[in-house]
Short mmCIF file of C-alpha atoms in Angstrom, two decimals:
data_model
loop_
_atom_site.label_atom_id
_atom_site.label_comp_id
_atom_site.label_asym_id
_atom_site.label_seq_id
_atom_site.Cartn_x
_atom_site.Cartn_y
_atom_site.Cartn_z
CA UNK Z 1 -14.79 -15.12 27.83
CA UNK Z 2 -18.67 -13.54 27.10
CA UNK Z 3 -20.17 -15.46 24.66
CA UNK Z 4 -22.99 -14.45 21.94
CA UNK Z 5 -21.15 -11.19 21.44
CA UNK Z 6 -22.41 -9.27 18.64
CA UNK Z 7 -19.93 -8.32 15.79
CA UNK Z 8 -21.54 -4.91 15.51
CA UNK Z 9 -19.42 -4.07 18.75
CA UNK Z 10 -15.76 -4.84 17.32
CA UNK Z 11 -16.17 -3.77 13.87
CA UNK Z 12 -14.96 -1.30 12.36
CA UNK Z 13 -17.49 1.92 12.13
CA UNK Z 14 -15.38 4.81 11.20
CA UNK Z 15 -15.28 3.25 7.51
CA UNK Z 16 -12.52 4.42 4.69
CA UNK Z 17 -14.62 3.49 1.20
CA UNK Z 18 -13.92 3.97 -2.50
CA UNK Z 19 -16.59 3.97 -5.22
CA UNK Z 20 -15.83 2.66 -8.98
CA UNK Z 21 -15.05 6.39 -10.39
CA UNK Z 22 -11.89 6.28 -8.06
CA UNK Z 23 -8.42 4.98 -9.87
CA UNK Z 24 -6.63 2.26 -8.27
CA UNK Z 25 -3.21 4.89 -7.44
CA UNK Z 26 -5.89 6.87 -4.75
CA UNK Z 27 -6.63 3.70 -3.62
CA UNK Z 28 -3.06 2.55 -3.11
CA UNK Z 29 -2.71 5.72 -1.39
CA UNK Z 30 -5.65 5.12 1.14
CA UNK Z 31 -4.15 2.12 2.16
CA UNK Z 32 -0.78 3.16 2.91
CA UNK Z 33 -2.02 6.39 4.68
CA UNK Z 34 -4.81 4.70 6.67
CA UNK Z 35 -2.43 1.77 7.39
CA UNK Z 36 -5.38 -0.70 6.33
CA UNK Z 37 -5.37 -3.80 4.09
CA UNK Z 38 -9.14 -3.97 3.20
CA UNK Z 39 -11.45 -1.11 1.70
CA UNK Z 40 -15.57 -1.30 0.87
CA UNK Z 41 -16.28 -0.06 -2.56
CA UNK Z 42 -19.44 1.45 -2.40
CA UNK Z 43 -22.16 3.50 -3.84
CA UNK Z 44 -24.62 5.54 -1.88
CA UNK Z 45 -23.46 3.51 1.21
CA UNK Z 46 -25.10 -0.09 -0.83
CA UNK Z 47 -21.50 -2.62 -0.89
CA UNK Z 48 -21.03 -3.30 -4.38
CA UNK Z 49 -17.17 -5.08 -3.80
CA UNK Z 50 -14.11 -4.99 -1.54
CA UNK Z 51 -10.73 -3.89 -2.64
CA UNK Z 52 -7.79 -5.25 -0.51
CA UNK Z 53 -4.31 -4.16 -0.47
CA UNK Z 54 -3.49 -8.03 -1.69
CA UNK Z 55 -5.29 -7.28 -4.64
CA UNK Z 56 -3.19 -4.68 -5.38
CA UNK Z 57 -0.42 -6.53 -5.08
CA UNK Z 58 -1.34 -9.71 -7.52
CA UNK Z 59 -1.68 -7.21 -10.24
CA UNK Z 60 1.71 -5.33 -9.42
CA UNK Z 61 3.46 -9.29 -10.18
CA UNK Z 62 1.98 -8.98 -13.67
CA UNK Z 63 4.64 -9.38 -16.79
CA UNK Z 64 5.39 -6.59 -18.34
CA UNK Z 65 8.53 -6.35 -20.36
CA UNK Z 66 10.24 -3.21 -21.03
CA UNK Z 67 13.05 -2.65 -23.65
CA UNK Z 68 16.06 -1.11 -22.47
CA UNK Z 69 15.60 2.59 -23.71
CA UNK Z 70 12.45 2.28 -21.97
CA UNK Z 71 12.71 4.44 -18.39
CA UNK Z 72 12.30 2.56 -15.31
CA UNK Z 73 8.82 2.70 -14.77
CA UNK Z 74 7.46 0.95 -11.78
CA UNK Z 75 5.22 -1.59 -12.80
CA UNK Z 76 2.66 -0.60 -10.59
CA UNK Z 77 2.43 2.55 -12.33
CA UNK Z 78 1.47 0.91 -15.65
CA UNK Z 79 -0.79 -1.87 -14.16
CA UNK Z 80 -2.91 0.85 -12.64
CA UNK Z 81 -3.55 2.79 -15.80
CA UNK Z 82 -4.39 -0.92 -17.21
CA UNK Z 83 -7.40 -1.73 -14.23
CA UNK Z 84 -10.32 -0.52 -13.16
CA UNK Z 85 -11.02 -0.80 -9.14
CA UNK Z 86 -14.24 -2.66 -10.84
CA UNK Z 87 -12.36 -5.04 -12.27
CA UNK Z 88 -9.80 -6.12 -9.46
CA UNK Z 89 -12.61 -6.06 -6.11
CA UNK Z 90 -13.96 -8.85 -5.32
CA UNK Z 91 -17.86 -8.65 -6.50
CA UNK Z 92 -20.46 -9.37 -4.21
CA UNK Z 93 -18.13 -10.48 -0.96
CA UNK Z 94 -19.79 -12.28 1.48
CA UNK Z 95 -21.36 -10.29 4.36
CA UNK Z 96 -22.67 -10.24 7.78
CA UNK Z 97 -25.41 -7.98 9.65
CA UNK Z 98 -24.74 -6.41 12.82
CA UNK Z 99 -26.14 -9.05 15.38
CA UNK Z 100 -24.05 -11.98 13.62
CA UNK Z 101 -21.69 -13.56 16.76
CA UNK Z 102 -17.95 -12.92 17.08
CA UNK Z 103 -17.95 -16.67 17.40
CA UNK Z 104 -20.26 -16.85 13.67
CA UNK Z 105 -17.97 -14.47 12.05
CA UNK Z 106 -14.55 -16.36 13.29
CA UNK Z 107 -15.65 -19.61 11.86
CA UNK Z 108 -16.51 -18.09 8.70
CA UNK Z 109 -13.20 -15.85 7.94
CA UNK Z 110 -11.52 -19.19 9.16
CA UNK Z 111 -13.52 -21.58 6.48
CA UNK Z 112 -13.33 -19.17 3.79
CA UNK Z 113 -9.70 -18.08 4.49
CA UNK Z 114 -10.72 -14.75 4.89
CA UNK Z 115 -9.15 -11.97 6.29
CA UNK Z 116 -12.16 -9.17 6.45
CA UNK Z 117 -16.36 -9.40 6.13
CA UNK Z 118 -18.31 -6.35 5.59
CA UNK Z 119 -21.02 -5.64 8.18
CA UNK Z 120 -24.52 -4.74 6.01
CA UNK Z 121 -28.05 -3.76 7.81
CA UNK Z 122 -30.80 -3.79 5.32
CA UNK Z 123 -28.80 -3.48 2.33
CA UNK Z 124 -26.47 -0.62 4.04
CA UNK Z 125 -22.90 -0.70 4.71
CA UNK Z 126 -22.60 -0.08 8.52
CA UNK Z 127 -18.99 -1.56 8.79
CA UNK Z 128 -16.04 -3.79 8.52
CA UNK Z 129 -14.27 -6.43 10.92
CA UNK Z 130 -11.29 -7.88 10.18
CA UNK Z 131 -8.91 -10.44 11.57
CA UNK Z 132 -7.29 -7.62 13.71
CA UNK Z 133 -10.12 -6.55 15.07
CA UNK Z 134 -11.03 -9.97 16.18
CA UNK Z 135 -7.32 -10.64 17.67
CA UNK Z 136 -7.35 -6.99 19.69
CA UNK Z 137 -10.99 -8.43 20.77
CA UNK Z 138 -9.05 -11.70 22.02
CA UNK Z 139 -6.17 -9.97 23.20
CA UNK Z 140 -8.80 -7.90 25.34
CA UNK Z 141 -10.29 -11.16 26.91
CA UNK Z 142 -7.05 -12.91 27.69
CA UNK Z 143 -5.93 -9.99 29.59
CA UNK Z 144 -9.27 -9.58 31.68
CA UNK Z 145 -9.34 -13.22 32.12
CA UNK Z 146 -5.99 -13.01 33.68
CA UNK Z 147 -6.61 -9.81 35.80
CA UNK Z 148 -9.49 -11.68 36.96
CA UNK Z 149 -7.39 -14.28 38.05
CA UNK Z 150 -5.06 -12.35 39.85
CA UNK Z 151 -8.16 -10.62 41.96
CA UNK Z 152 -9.31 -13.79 42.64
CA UNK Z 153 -6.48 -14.73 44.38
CA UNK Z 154 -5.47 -11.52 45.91
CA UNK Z 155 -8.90 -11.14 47.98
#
């Protein structure tokens, strides 16, 4: 396996982002469509938070209590007129810059029981890597290692 890999050349580049004028139902949306769990929140490309589709989720569990000649609304739908994509990302996530180690970046998603750092180059947002971009990245290594070992064999 190569070691002192950069993060910069896993991550994530081609970046879906949301700013804090956006509601949390287009955000919901750009998760489902993009089939992502994690999205910067930015302004002017500077990382102000990240929203993640778990996020979503803790605030769809809330308790809200309908009567019974109340319609059935999904409780999602009132939640999200409640919050603010402000007030459910997490503010100020820890980051990385572009030259920070695959190795650097696993040990801190697996202290921190994290599951995505944003990538930032002099105060710019330059992309995201998650934990499946770092298992694609080790599912790429196993299988060289193993072609490897059948050529090694073979001649």
């Amino acid at each position: 396996m190569k070691q002192r890999v950069p993060i910069s050349q896993i991550m994530t580049k081609d970046l879906i982002t949301l700013n804090l004028t956006q509601s949390l139902y287009e955000a919901e949306s750009l998760f489902k469509k993009n089939k992502i769990r994690h999205i910067p929140v930015v302004e002017n490309q500077k990382l102000l938070g990240v929203l993640s589709y778990s996020d979503l989720l803790k605030i769809s569990y809330a308790d809200v209590e309908q009567s019974d000649d109340e319609e059935d609304v999904p409780v999602s739908a009132v939640v999200y007129d409640v919050f603010t994509i402000s007030q459910v990302m997490t503010k100020a996530p820890l980051t990385v810059n572009p030259e920070t180690t695959i190795k650097e970046v696993v040990e801190i998603l697996s202290e921190h029981s994290f599951h995505s750092v944003p990538v930032v180059e002099n105060g710019e947002l330059k992309g995201i890597v998650t934990t499946t971009d770092i298992l694609r990245y080790l599912l790429q290594q196993y299988l060289m290692d193993q072609y490897s070992l059948v050529n090694d064999h073979l001649y």
